[in-house]
PDB file of C-alpha atoms in Angstrom:
ATOM      1  CA  UNK A   1     -43.598 -35.145  52.089  1.00  0.00           C
ATOM      2  CA  UNK A   2     -41.536 -38.230  51.334  1.00  0.00           C
ATOM      3  CA  UNK A   3     -41.872 -39.624  47.801  1.00  0.00           C
ATOM      4  CA  UNK A   4     -40.629 -42.698  45.979  1.00  0.00           C
ATOM      5  CA  UNK A   5     -38.380 -40.437  43.899  1.00  0.00           C
ATOM      6  CA  UNK A   6     -36.599 -39.363  47.088  1.00  0.00           C
ATOM      7  CA  UNK A   7     -38.395 -36.033  47.193  1.00  0.00           C
ATOM      8  CA  UNK A   8     -36.899 -34.846  50.456  1.00  0.00           C
ATOM      9  CA  UNK A   9     -38.251 -32.216  52.794  1.00  0.00           C
ATOM     10  CA  UNK A  10     -36.586 -30.815  55.875  1.00  0.00           C
ATOM     11  CA  UNK A  11     -38.291 -31.465  59.192  1.00  0.00           C
ATOM     12  CA  UNK A  12     -37.169 -28.592  61.352  1.00  0.00           C
ATOM     13  CA  UNK A  13     -38.534 -29.237  64.833  1.00  0.00           C
ATOM     14  CA  UNK A  14     -35.620 -27.658  66.700  1.00  0.00           C
ATOM     15  CA  UNK A  15     -35.667 -25.629  69.925  1.00  0.00           C
ATOM     16  CA  UNK A  16     -33.205 -22.743  69.854  1.00  0.00           C
ATOM     17  CA  UNK A  17     -30.646 -22.509  72.623  1.00  0.00           C
ATOM     18  CA  UNK A  18     -31.151 -19.425  74.749  1.00  0.00           C
ATOM     19  CA  UNK A  19     -28.918 -16.737  73.295  1.00  0.00           C
ATOM     20  CA  UNK A  20     -27.197 -13.943  75.215  1.00  0.00           C
ATOM     21  CA  UNK A  21     -27.447 -10.548  73.436  1.00  0.00           C
ATOM     22  CA  UNK A  22     -24.282  -8.693  72.563  1.00  0.00           C
ATOM     23  CA  UNK A  23     -22.982  -6.116  75.039  1.00  0.00           C
ATOM     24  CA  UNK A  24     -24.900  -2.858  74.836  1.00  0.00           C
ATOM     25  CA  UNK A  25     -27.837  -4.368  72.950  1.00  0.00           C
ATOM     26  CA  UNK A  26     -31.256  -5.119  74.378  1.00  0.00           C
ATOM     27  CA  UNK A  27     -32.799  -8.488  73.636  1.00  0.00           C
ATOM     28  CA  UNK A  28     -36.255  -8.435  72.056  1.00  0.00           C
ATOM     29  CA  UNK A  29     -38.697 -10.477  74.181  1.00  0.00           C
ATOM     30  CA  UNK A  30     -40.077 -13.396  72.150  1.00  0.00           C
ATOM     31  CA  UNK A  31     -42.755 -14.908  74.362  1.00  0.00           C
ATOM     32  CA  UNK A  32     -45.737 -17.098  73.529  1.00  0.00           C
ATOM     33  CA  UNK A  33     -48.977 -15.451  74.663  1.00  0.00           C
ATOM     34  CA  UNK A  34     -51.846 -16.811  72.600  1.00  0.00           C
ATOM     35  CA  UNK A  35     -55.299 -16.759  74.196  1.00  0.00           C
ATOM     36  CA  UNK A  36     -58.609 -18.596  73.700  1.00  0.00           C
ATOM     37  CA  UNK A  37     -61.001 -17.092  71.170  1.00  0.00           C
ATOM     38  CA  UNK A  38     -58.475 -16.249  68.429  1.00  0.00           C
ATOM     39  CA  UNK A  39     -59.526 -16.807  64.782  1.00  0.00           C
ATOM     40  CA  UNK A  40     -57.577 -16.708  61.528  1.00  0.00           C
ATOM     41  CA  UNK A  41     -57.810 -17.950  57.971  1.00  0.00           C
ATOM     42  CA  UNK A  42     -54.536 -19.810  57.331  1.00  0.00           C
ATOM     43  CA  UNK A  43     -53.384 -20.219  53.724  1.00  0.00           C
ATOM     44  CA  UNK A  44     -50.339 -22.218  52.632  1.00  0.00           C
ATOM     45  CA  UNK A  45     -48.860 -22.222  49.133  1.00  0.00           C
ATOM     46  CA  UNK A  46     -46.301 -24.965  48.503  1.00  0.00           C
ATOM     47  CA  UNK A  47     -44.153 -25.368  45.396  1.00  0.00           C
ATOM     48  CA  UNK A  48     -41.780 -28.296  44.892  1.00  0.00           C
ATOM     49  CA  UNK A  49     -39.512 -29.032  41.957  1.00  0.00           C
ATOM     50  CA  UNK A  50     -37.202 -31.937  41.192  1.00  0.00           C
ATOM     51  CA  UNK A  51     -34.606 -32.448  38.463  1.00  0.00           C
ATOM     52  CA  UNK A  52     -32.858 -35.727  37.576  1.00  0.00           C
ATOM     53  CA  UNK A  53     -31.071 -37.045  34.459  1.00  0.00           C
ATOM     54  CA  UNK A  54     -34.338 -38.796  33.566  1.00  0.00           C
ATOM     55  CA  UNK A  55     -36.358 -35.575  33.683  1.00  0.00           C
ATOM     56  CA  UNK A  56     -38.098 -33.494  36.284  1.00  0.00           C
ATOM     57  CA  UNK A  57     -41.094 -31.408  37.065  1.00  0.00           C
ATOM     58  CA  UNK A  58     -42.909 -29.431  39.699  1.00  0.00           C
ATOM     59  CA  UNK A  59     -45.883 -29.611  42.032  1.00  0.00           C
ATOM     60  CA  UNK A  60     -47.852 -26.625  43.360  1.00  0.00           C
ATOM     61  CA  UNK A  61     -50.663 -26.671  45.929  1.00  0.00           C
ATOM     62  CA  UNK A  62     -52.631 -23.952  47.720  1.00  0.00           C
ATOM     63  CA  UNK A  63     -54.629 -24.977  50.794  1.00  0.00           C
ATOM     64  CA  UNK A  64     -56.592 -23.029  53.391  1.00  0.00           C
ATOM     65  CA  UNK A  65     -58.284 -23.686  56.738  1.00  0.00           C
ATOM     66  CA  UNK A  66     -59.936 -21.807  59.607  1.00  0.00           C
ATOM     67  CA  UNK A  67     -57.899 -21.703  62.833  1.00  0.00           C
ATOM     68  CA  UNK A  68     -59.583 -21.140  66.196  1.00  0.00           C
ATOM     69  CA  UNK A  69     -58.169 -21.428  69.726  1.00  0.00           C
ATOM     70  CA  UNK A  70     -59.791 -22.916  72.827  1.00  0.00           C
ATOM     71  CA  UNK A  71     -58.754 -23.179  76.467  1.00  0.00           C
ATOM     72  CA  UNK A  72     -57.461 -26.584  77.580  1.00  0.00           C
ATOM     73  CA  UNK A  73     -56.338 -27.852  81.007  1.00  0.00           C
ATOM     74  CA  UNK A  74     -52.863 -28.540  79.607  1.00  0.00           C
ATOM     75  CA  UNK A  75     -52.527 -25.267  77.708  1.00  0.00           C
ATOM     76  CA  UNK A  76     -54.264 -24.247  74.475  1.00  0.00           C
ATOM     77  CA  UNK A  77     -56.058 -26.212  71.771  1.00  0.00           C
ATOM     78  CA  UNK A  78     -55.625 -24.998  68.179  1.00  0.00           C
ATOM     79  CA  UNK A  79     -58.433 -26.297  65.977  1.00  0.00           C
ATOM     80  CA  UNK A  80     -58.175 -26.337  62.172  1.00  0.00           C
ATOM     81  CA  UNK A  81     -61.534 -26.755  60.419  1.00  0.00           C
ATOM     82  CA  UNK A  82     -63.263 -25.897  57.104  1.00  0.00           C
ATOM     83  CA  UNK A  83     -60.167 -26.874  55.166  1.00  0.00           C
ATOM     84  CA  UNK A  84     -60.135 -26.664  51.389  1.00  0.00           C
ATOM     85  CA  UNK A  85     -57.747 -27.272  48.516  1.00  0.00           C
ATOM     86  CA  UNK A  86     -57.790 -24.114  46.431  1.00  0.00           C
ATOM     87  CA  UNK A  87     -55.290 -25.185  43.774  1.00  0.00           C
ATOM     88  CA  UNK A  88     -53.286 -28.298  42.821  1.00  0.00           C
ATOM     89  CA  UNK A  89     -51.254 -28.732  39.661  1.00  0.00           C
ATOM     90  CA  UNK A  90     -48.251 -30.748  38.522  1.00  0.00           C
ATOM     91  CA  UNK A  91     -46.007 -30.496  35.483  1.00  0.00           C
ATOM     92  CA  UNK A  92     -43.277 -32.639  33.976  1.00  0.00           C
ATOM     93  CA  UNK A  93     -42.578 -36.123  35.279  1.00  0.00           C
ATOM     94  CA  UNK A  94     -42.862 -35.228  38.969  1.00  0.00           C
ATOM     95  CA  UNK A  95     -46.595 -35.751  39.123  1.00  0.00           C
ATOM     96  CA  UNK A  96     -47.918 -39.036  40.505  1.00  0.00           C
ATOM     97  CA  UNK A  97     -51.398 -40.224  39.568  1.00  0.00           C
ATOM     98  CA  UNK A  98     -53.637 -39.697  42.568  1.00  0.00           C
ATOM     99  CA  UNK A  99     -51.433 -36.977  44.102  1.00  0.00           C
ATOM    100  CA  UNK A 100     -54.224 -34.435  43.660  1.00  0.00           C
ATOM    101  CA  UNK A 101     -56.611 -36.636  45.636  1.00  0.00           C
ATOM    102  CA  UNK A 102     -54.057 -36.936  48.441  1.00  0.00           C
ATOM    103  CA  UNK A 103     -53.544 -33.166  48.479  1.00  0.00           C
ATOM    104  CA  UNK A 104     -57.299 -32.628  48.704  1.00  0.00           C
ATOM    105  CA  UNK A 105     -57.735 -35.098  51.569  1.00  0.00           C
ATOM    106  CA  UNK A 106     -54.824 -33.512  53.431  1.00  0.00           C
ATOM    107  CA  UNK A 107     -56.236 -30.017  52.947  1.00  0.00           C
ATOM    108  CA  UNK A 108     -59.751 -30.945  54.021  1.00  0.00           C
ATOM    109  CA  UNK A 109     -58.764 -33.162  56.951  1.00  0.00           C
ATOM    110  CA  UNK A 110     -59.565 -31.512  60.313  1.00  0.00           C
ATOM    111  CA  UNK A 111     -56.857 -31.572  62.967  1.00  0.00           C
ATOM    112  CA  UNK A 112     -56.022 -30.126  66.364  1.00  0.00           C
ATOM    113  CA  UNK A 113     -52.713 -29.066  67.877  1.00  0.00           C
ATOM    114  CA  UNK A 114     -52.371 -29.133  71.656  1.00  0.00           C
ATOM    115  CA  UNK A 115     -49.648 -26.788  72.953  1.00  0.00           C
ATOM    116  CA  UNK A 116     -48.545 -26.080  76.498  1.00  0.00           C
ATOM    117  CA  UNK A 117     -48.598 -22.653  78.106  1.00  0.00           C
ATOM    118  CA  UNK A 118     -45.129 -21.855  76.770  1.00  0.00           C
ATOM    119  CA  UNK A 119     -46.179 -22.691  73.181  1.00  0.00           C
ATOM    120  CA  UNK A 120     -44.430 -26.048  72.833  1.00  0.00           C
ATOM    121  CA  UNK A 121     -46.310 -28.684  70.882  1.00  0.00           C
ATOM    122  CA  UNK A 122     -47.637 -31.563  72.983  1.00  0.00           C
ATOM    123  CA  UNK A 123     -49.867 -33.490  70.576  1.00  0.00           C
ATOM    124  CA  UNK A 124     -51.209 -33.638  67.038  1.00  0.00           C
ATOM    125  CA  UNK A 125     -54.801 -34.859  67.142  1.00  0.00           C
ATOM    126  CA  UNK A 126     -56.699 -36.467  64.278  1.00  0.00           C
ATOM    127  CA  UNK A 127     -59.637 -38.810  64.706  1.00  0.00           C
ATOM    128  CA  UNK A 128     -59.474 -42.419  63.481  1.00  0.00           C
ATOM    129  CA  UNK A 129     -61.787 -41.735  60.526  1.00  0.00           C
ATOM    130  CA  UNK A 130     -59.581 -38.892  59.278  1.00  0.00           C
ATOM    131  CA  UNK A 131     -56.413 -40.988  59.560  1.00  0.00           C
ATOM    132  CA  UNK A 132     -58.137 -43.833  57.707  1.00  0.00           C
ATOM    133  CA  UNK A 133     -59.061 -41.478  54.819  1.00  0.00           C
ATOM    134  CA  UNK A 134     -55.489 -40.206  54.621  1.00  0.00           C
ATOM    135  CA  UNK A 135     -54.034 -43.728  54.523  1.00  0.00           C
ATOM    136  CA  UNK A 136     -56.563 -44.853  51.916  1.00  0.00           C
ATOM    137  CA  UNK A 137     -55.692 -41.944  49.620  1.00  0.00           C
ATOM    138  CA  UNK A 138     -51.960 -42.611  50.012  1.00  0.00           C
ATOM    139  CA  UNK A 139     -52.350 -46.339  49.369  1.00  0.00           C
ATOM    140  CA  UNK A 140     -54.313 -45.633  46.189  1.00  0.00           C
ATOM    141  CA  UNK A 141     -51.661 -43.165  44.970  1.00  0.00           C
ATOM    142  CA  UNK A 142     -48.827 -45.593  45.722  1.00  0.00           C
ATOM    143  CA  UNK A 143     -50.550 -48.718  44.387  1.00  0.00           C
ATOM    144  CA  UNK A 144     -48.903 -48.573  40.903  1.00  0.00           C
ATOM    145  CA  UNK A 145     -45.434 -48.391  42.459  1.00  0.00           C
ATOM    146  CA  UNK A 146     -46.156 -51.204  44.898  1.00  0.00           C
ATOM    147  CA  UNK A 147     -47.180 -53.448  41.983  1.00  0.00           C
ATOM    148  CA  UNK A 148     -44.008 -52.731  39.993  1.00  0.00           C
ATOM    149  CA  UNK A 149     -41.395 -55.435  39.608  1.00  0.00           C
ATOM    150  CA  UNK A 150     -38.806 -55.164  42.361  1.00  0.00           C
ATOM    151  CA  UNK A 151     -41.128 -53.085  44.525  1.00  0.00           C
ATOM    152  CA  UNK A 152     -40.511 -55.381  47.493  1.00  0.00           C
ATOM    153  CA  UNK A 153     -37.505 -53.147  48.179  1.00  0.00           C
ATOM    154  CA  UNK A 154     -39.915 -50.270  48.886  1.00  0.00           C
ATOM    155  CA  UNK A 155     -41.984 -52.009  51.567  1.00  0.00           C
ATOM    156  CA  UNK A 156     -40.222 -50.282  54.460  1.00  0.00           C
ATOM    157  CA  UNK A 157     -40.511 -46.849  52.856  1.00  0.00           C
ATOM    158  CA  UNK A 158     -44.227 -47.266  52.133  1.00  0.00           C
ATOM    159  CA  UNK A 159     -44.956 -48.461  55.670  1.00  0.00           C
ATOM    160  CA  UNK A 160     -43.237 -45.400  57.106  1.00  0.00           C
ATOM    161  CA  UNK A 161     -45.184 -43.065  54.803  1.00  0.00           C
ATOM    162  CA  UNK A 162     -48.420 -44.426  56.304  1.00  0.00           C
ATOM    163  CA  UNK A 163     -47.349 -44.134  59.955  1.00  0.00           C
ATOM    164  CA  UNK A 164     -48.879 -41.564  62.294  1.00  0.00           C
ATOM    165  CA  UNK A 165     -45.462 -39.913  62.583  1.00  0.00           C
ATOM    166  CA  UNK A 166     -45.206 -39.420  58.812  1.00  0.00           C
ATOM    167  CA  UNK A 167     -48.807 -38.218  58.467  1.00  0.00           C
ATOM    168  CA  UNK A 168     -48.251 -35.611  61.182  1.00  0.00           C
ATOM    169  CA  UNK A 169     -44.718 -34.499  60.192  1.00  0.00           C
ATOM    170  CA  UNK A 170     -45.795 -31.481  58.124  1.00  0.00           C
ATOM    171  CA  UNK A 171     -48.083 -30.230  60.899  1.00  0.00           C
ATOM    172  CA  UNK A 172     -45.267 -30.458  63.442  1.00  0.00           C
ATOM    173  CA  UNK A 173     -42.883 -28.706  61.054  1.00  0.00           C
ATOM    174  CA  UNK A 174     -45.376 -25.917  60.394  1.00  0.00           C
ATOM    175  CA  UNK A 175     -45.863 -25.185  64.098  1.00  0.00           C
ATOM    176  CA  UNK A 176     -42.117 -25.257  64.678  1.00  0.00           C
ATOM    177  CA  UNK A 177     -41.417 -22.792  61.864  1.00  0.00           C
ATOM    178  CA  UNK A 178     -44.222 -20.450  62.923  1.00  0.00           C
ATOM    179  CA  UNK A 179     -43.815 -20.429  66.704  1.00  0.00           C
ATOM    180  CA  UNK A 180     -41.789 -23.085  68.507  1.00  0.00           C
ATOM    181  CA  UNK A 181     -38.497 -22.284  66.822  1.00  0.00           C
ATOM    182  CA  UNK A 182     -38.504 -18.724  68.227  1.00  0.00           C
ATOM    183  CA  UNK A 183     -39.666 -19.248  71.822  1.00  0.00           C
ATOM    184  CA  UNK A 184     -37.379 -17.339  74.232  1.00  0.00           C
ATOM    185  CA  UNK A 185     -34.724 -16.920  71.535  1.00  0.00           C
ATOM    186  CA  UNK A 186     -33.348 -13.835  73.329  1.00  0.00           C
ATOM    187  CA  UNK A 187     -32.006 -12.021  70.255  1.00  0.00           C
ATOM    188  CA  UNK A 188     -31.199  -8.335  69.775  1.00  0.00           C
ATOM    189  CA  UNK A 189     -32.023  -6.500  66.545  1.00  0.00           C
ATOM    190  CA  UNK A 190     -29.373  -7.281  63.930  1.00  0.00           C
ATOM    191  CA  UNK A 191     -27.817 -10.054  66.010  1.00  0.00           C
ATOM    192  CA  UNK A 192     -26.877 -13.414  64.500  1.00  0.00           C
ATOM    193  CA  UNK A 193     -26.360 -16.416  66.741  1.00  0.00           C
ATOM    194  CA  UNK A 194     -24.525 -19.500  65.476  1.00  0.00           C
ATOM    195  CA  UNK A 195     -25.290 -22.801  67.160  1.00  0.00           C
ATOM    196  CA  UNK A 196     -25.276 -26.554  66.658  1.00  0.00           C
ATOM    197  CA  UNK A 197     -28.582 -28.193  67.468  1.00  0.00           C
ATOM    198  CA  UNK A 198     -29.969 -31.709  67.512  1.00  0.00           C
ATOM    199  CA  UNK A 199     -32.990 -32.299  65.271  1.00  0.00           C
ATOM    200  CA  UNK A 200     -35.102 -35.363  64.449  1.00  0.00           C
ATOM    201  CA  UNK A 201     -34.014 -37.130  61.253  1.00  0.00           C
ATOM    202  CA  UNK A 202     -37.260 -37.249  59.237  1.00  0.00           C
ATOM    203  CA  UNK A 203     -36.663 -40.585  57.479  1.00  0.00           C
ATOM    204  CA  UNK A 204     -35.658 -42.729  60.482  1.00  0.00           C
ATOM    205  CA  UNK A 205     -37.661 -43.132  63.659  1.00  0.00           C
ATOM    206  CA  UNK A 206     -36.063 -42.100  66.963  1.00  0.00           C
ATOM    207  CA  UNK A 207     -32.913 -40.817  65.261  1.00  0.00           C
ATOM    208  CA  UNK A 208     -31.435 -37.325  65.369  1.00  0.00           C
ATOM    209  CA  UNK A 209     -28.983 -35.364  63.256  1.00  0.00           C
ATOM    210  CA  UNK A 210     -26.829 -32.394  64.239  1.00  0.00           C
ATOM    211  CA  UNK A 211     -27.815 -29.148  62.508  1.00  0.00           C
ATOM    212  CA  UNK A 212     -25.543 -26.139  62.055  1.00  0.00           C
ATOM    213  CA  UNK A 213     -27.765 -23.073  62.493  1.00  0.00           C
ATOM    214  CA  UNK A 214     -27.486 -19.298  62.081  1.00  0.00           C
ATOM    215  CA  UNK A 215     -30.371 -17.352  63.599  1.00  0.00           C
ATOM    216  CA  UNK A 216     -30.904 -13.625  63.046  1.00  0.00           C
ATOM    217  CA  UNK A 217     -33.439 -11.091  64.251  1.00  0.00           C
ATOM    218  CA  UNK A 218     -33.396  -8.821  61.222  1.00  0.00           C
ATOM    219  CA  UNK A 219     -35.497  -5.983  62.650  1.00  0.00           C
ATOM    220  CA  UNK A 220     -38.940  -4.517  63.222  1.00  0.00           C
ATOM    221  CA  UNK A 221     -41.485  -4.420  60.379  1.00  0.00           C
ATOM    222  CA  UNK A 222     -45.258  -3.951  60.032  1.00  0.00           C
ATOM    223  CA  UNK A 223     -47.238  -7.148  60.606  1.00  0.00           C
ATOM    224  CA  UNK A 224     -49.410  -6.332  57.602  1.00  0.00           C
ATOM    225  CA  UNK A 225     -49.220  -3.804  54.791  1.00  0.00           C
ATOM    226  CA  UNK A 226     -50.109  -0.382  56.148  1.00  0.00           C
ATOM    227  CA  UNK A 227     -49.836  -1.535  59.775  1.00  0.00           C
ATOM    228  CA  UNK A 228     -47.834  -0.044  62.622  1.00  0.00           C
ATOM    229  CA  UNK A 229     -44.138   0.087  61.601  1.00  0.00           C
ATOM    230  CA  UNK A 230     -42.824  -1.823  64.642  1.00  0.00           C
ATOM    231  CA  UNK A 231     -45.719  -4.207  65.276  1.00  0.00           C
ATOM    232  CA  UNK A 232     -43.771  -7.323  64.194  1.00  0.00           C
ATOM    233  CA  UNK A 233     -40.211  -8.586  63.933  1.00  0.00           C
ATOM    234  CA  UNK A 234     -38.579 -10.434  61.058  1.00  0.00           C
ATOM    235  CA  UNK A 235     -36.691 -13.588  62.082  1.00  0.00           C
ATOM    236  CA  UNK A 236     -34.502 -15.806  59.934  1.00  0.00           C
ATOM    237  CA  UNK A 237     -32.741 -19.104  60.523  1.00  0.00           C
ATOM    238  CA  UNK A 238     -30.455 -20.930  58.095  1.00  0.00           C
ATOM    239  CA  UNK A 239     -29.824 -24.590  58.913  1.00  0.00           C
ATOM    240  CA  UNK A 240     -27.609 -27.232  57.339  1.00  0.00           C
ATOM    241  CA  UNK A 241     -27.193 -30.828  58.520  1.00  0.00           C
ATOM    242  CA  UNK A 242     -23.649 -31.779  59.498  1.00  0.00           C
ATOM    243  CA  UNK A 243     -22.246 -33.727  56.528  1.00  0.00           C
ATOM    244  CA  UNK A 244     -20.366 -36.242  58.681  1.00  0.00           C
ATOM    245  CA  UNK A 245     -23.455 -36.804  60.804  1.00  0.00           C
ATOM    246  CA  UNK A 246     -26.047 -37.090  58.046  1.00  0.00           C
ATOM    247  CA  UNK A 247     -24.185 -39.430  55.670  1.00  0.00           C
ATOM    248  CA  UNK A 248     -24.415 -42.614  57.788  1.00  0.00           C
ATOM    249  CA  UNK A 249     -28.093 -41.921  58.434  1.00  0.00           C
ATOM    250  CA  UNK A 250     -28.789 -41.476  54.718  1.00  0.00           C
ATOM    251  CA  UNK A 251     -26.970 -44.744  54.029  1.00  0.00           C
ATOM    252  CA  UNK A 252     -28.996 -46.479  56.739  1.00  0.00           C
ATOM    253  CA  UNK A 253     -32.213 -45.017  55.322  1.00  0.00           C
ATOM    254  CA  UNK A 254     -31.403 -46.334  51.831  1.00  0.00           C
ATOM    255  CA  UNK A 255     -30.519 -49.753  53.217  1.00  0.00           C
ATOM    256  CA  UNK A 256     -33.663 -50.014  55.348  1.00  0.00           C
ATOM    257  CA  UNK A 257     -36.092 -48.624  52.776  1.00  0.00           C
ATOM    258  CA  UNK A 258     -34.616 -50.041  49.585  1.00  0.00           C
ATOM    259  CA  UNK A 259     -32.425 -52.921  50.767  1.00  0.00           C
ATOM    260  CA  UNK A 260     -29.402 -51.401  49.022  1.00  0.00           C
ATOM    261  CA  UNK A 261     -30.972 -51.869  45.601  1.00  0.00           C
ATOM    262  CA  UNK A 262     -33.861 -50.823  43.370  1.00  0.00           C
ATOM    263  CA  UNK A 263     -35.472 -53.589  41.336  1.00  0.00           C
ATOM    264  CA  UNK A 264     -32.338 -55.673  41.971  1.00  0.00           C
ATOM    265  CA  UNK A 265     -29.926 -52.931  40.816  1.00  0.00           C
ATOM    266  CA  UNK A 266     -27.219 -51.877  43.328  1.00  0.00           C
ATOM    267  CA  UNK A 267     -27.863 -48.462  44.868  1.00  0.00           C
ATOM    268  CA  UNK A 268     -25.153 -46.430  46.633  1.00  0.00           C
ATOM    269  CA  UNK A 269     -24.991 -42.959  48.165  1.00  0.00           C
ATOM    270  CA  UNK A 270     -22.301 -40.619  46.812  1.00  0.00           C
ATOM    271  CA  UNK A 271     -23.283 -37.419  48.574  1.00  0.00           C
ATOM    272  CA  UNK A 272     -26.082 -35.369  50.126  1.00  0.00           C
ATOM    273  CA  UNK A 273     -26.224 -31.610  50.793  1.00  0.00           C
ATOM    274  CA  UNK A 274     -29.241 -29.724  52.092  1.00  0.00           C
ATOM    275  CA  UNK A 275     -29.908 -26.174  53.283  1.00  0.00           C
ATOM    276  CA  UNK A 276     -33.126 -24.873  54.800  1.00  0.00           C
ATOM    277  CA  UNK A 277     -34.093 -21.232  55.386  1.00  0.00           C
ATOM    278  CA  UNK A 278     -37.032 -20.178  57.565  1.00  0.00           C
ATOM    279  CA  UNK A 279     -38.165 -16.530  57.556  1.00  0.00           C
ATOM    280  CA  UNK A 280     -40.952 -15.548  59.934  1.00  0.00           C
ATOM    281  CA  UNK A 281     -42.901 -12.349  60.587  1.00  0.00           C
ATOM    282  CA  UNK A 282     -44.282 -12.554  64.130  1.00  0.00           C
ATOM    283  CA  UNK A 283     -45.544 -10.316  66.916  1.00  0.00           C
ATOM    284  CA  UNK A 284     -42.677 -10.354  69.444  1.00  0.00           C
ATOM    285  CA  UNK A 285     -44.784 -10.084  72.611  1.00  0.00           C
ATOM    286  CA  UNK A 286     -47.100 -12.958  71.699  1.00  0.00           C
ATOM    287  CA  UNK A 287     -45.393 -14.959  68.900  1.00  0.00           C
ATOM    288  CA  UNK A 288     -48.555 -14.590  66.829  1.00  0.00           C
ATOM    289  CA  UNK A 289     -47.356 -15.277  63.255  1.00  0.00           C
ATOM    290  CA  UNK A 290     -48.460 -13.356  60.172  1.00  0.00           C
ATOM    291  CA  UNK A 291     -46.185 -14.788  57.478  1.00  0.00           C
ATOM    292  CA  UNK A 292     -43.724 -17.699  57.369  1.00  0.00           C
ATOM    293  CA  UNK A 293     -41.579 -18.720  54.387  1.00  0.00           C
ATOM    294  CA  UNK A 294     -39.687 -22.026  54.370  1.00  0.00           C
ATOM    295  CA  UNK A 295     -37.235 -22.670  51.544  1.00  0.00           C
ATOM    296  CA  UNK A 296     -35.262 -25.893  51.244  1.00  0.00           C
ATOM    297  CA  UNK A 297     -32.675 -26.942  48.658  1.00  0.00           C
ATOM    298  CA  UNK A 298     -31.316 -30.490  48.496  1.00  0.00           C
ATOM    299  CA  UNK A 299     -28.782 -32.164  46.223  1.00  0.00           C
ATOM    300  CA  UNK A 300     -28.630 -35.944  46.340  1.00  0.00           C
ATOM    301  CA  UNK A 301     -26.020 -37.954  44.450  1.00  0.00           C
ATOM    302  CA  UNK A 302     -26.687 -41.689  44.010  1.00  0.00           C
ATOM    303  CA  UNK A 303     -24.952 -44.419  42.043  1.00  0.00           C
ATOM    304  CA  UNK A 304     -27.234 -46.938  40.354  1.00  0.00           C
ATOM    305  CA  UNK A 305     -25.557 -49.803  38.488  1.00  0.00           C
ATOM    306  CA  UNK A 306     -22.325 -47.810  38.446  1.00  0.00           C
ATOM    307  CA  UNK A 307     -23.967 -44.741  36.916  1.00  0.00           C
ATOM    308  CA  UNK A 308     -24.163 -41.427  38.769  1.00  0.00           C
ATOM    309  CA  UNK A 309     -27.757 -40.212  39.305  1.00  0.00           C
ATOM    310  CA  UNK A 310     -27.830 -36.627  40.648  1.00  0.00           C
ATOM    311  CA  UNK A 311     -31.101 -35.240  41.974  1.00  0.00           C
ATOM    312  CA  UNK A 312     -31.741 -31.570  42.706  1.00  0.00           C
ATOM    313  CA  UNK A 313     -34.824 -30.558  44.627  1.00  0.00           C
ATOM    314  CA  UNK A 314     -36.241 -27.257  45.843  1.00  0.00           C
ATOM    315  CA  UNK A 315     -39.242 -26.657  48.058  1.00  0.00           C
ATOM    316  CA  UNK A 316     -40.812 -23.323  49.028  1.00  0.00           C
ATOM    317  CA  UNK A 317     -43.752 -23.012  51.392  1.00  0.00           C
ATOM    318  CA  UNK A 318     -45.448 -19.684  52.159  1.00  0.00           C
ATOM    319  CA  UNK A 319     -48.029 -19.535  54.963  1.00  0.00           C
ATOM    320  CA  UNK A 320     -50.092 -16.478  55.842  1.00  0.00           C
ATOM    321  CA  UNK A 321     -52.447 -15.901  58.773  1.00  0.00           C
ATOM    322  CA  UNK A 322     -55.340 -13.466  58.228  1.00  0.00           C
ATOM    323  CA  UNK A 323     -56.332 -12.748  61.836  1.00  0.00           C
ATOM    324  CA  UNK A 324     -59.714 -11.428  62.847  1.00  0.00           C
ATOM    325  CA  UNK A 325     -59.892  -8.386  65.143  1.00  0.00           C
ATOM    326  CA  UNK A 326     -56.146  -7.823  65.480  1.00  0.00           C
TER     327      UNK A 326
END
């Protein structure tokens, strides 16, 4: 989620290059094989924290929905219904008035994901009424900021937060982390593959950044506590944007969204470092996920009116799938 306080999240929608296993090792097949008629209760717990010289705080949400799958001429339709916000709380200065309402609308909003037969995401589907409710909740939350003196610098950022691309970014990221990232990875147990991949830059449309990635298949584990010992595999990818590649894009983002200033005060980028770790427990023969953890750490250094303003942010998201009849 993008916030006025530059609360940054990684969008990791990155296909892995096919990897060749080391000599003497056998690659573990990682193939998408979902079928119609699957059902699971999906629960996501997200915790975000931010620290700046002016203060900081944290936000925690727990949301749940019912996932079902249906046949579709283009592949498989994943339907999320009966969504609910189980918990939402904020502490410190991070909280924004109305954020709880936005979290509730997001949690309750029905949506569909259309994937092809290989598991790659084709479309995010939300009806017009749902998108209108989401935009209304966001506008209400952001109204105080938009009425602040100097807020004309934020017009571009607010418009992008209300775009279909921004509204759907978390859903695309979630599917990538759970399934798409691992399709046909071709890894052997204990093998780590280092690669450089191109990934969408989440704060600029139609722009990409190079990501340095290390992907490891850590080994076989039970899918659930007490389950068969080799029913799932544990996968891990560590990604970092290339510093030389990401800096000009961050500078462009600041210029486009804030016009190079905030409330008339000059704003400059000193540095930006971010690392994201995705850990997934999936069934190797089907890529049915049971647990996915995404952890992102970002350090942003800005200069405002000649004064250094460091911002440290961490985000952890834990998603579990409680499958029926598996």
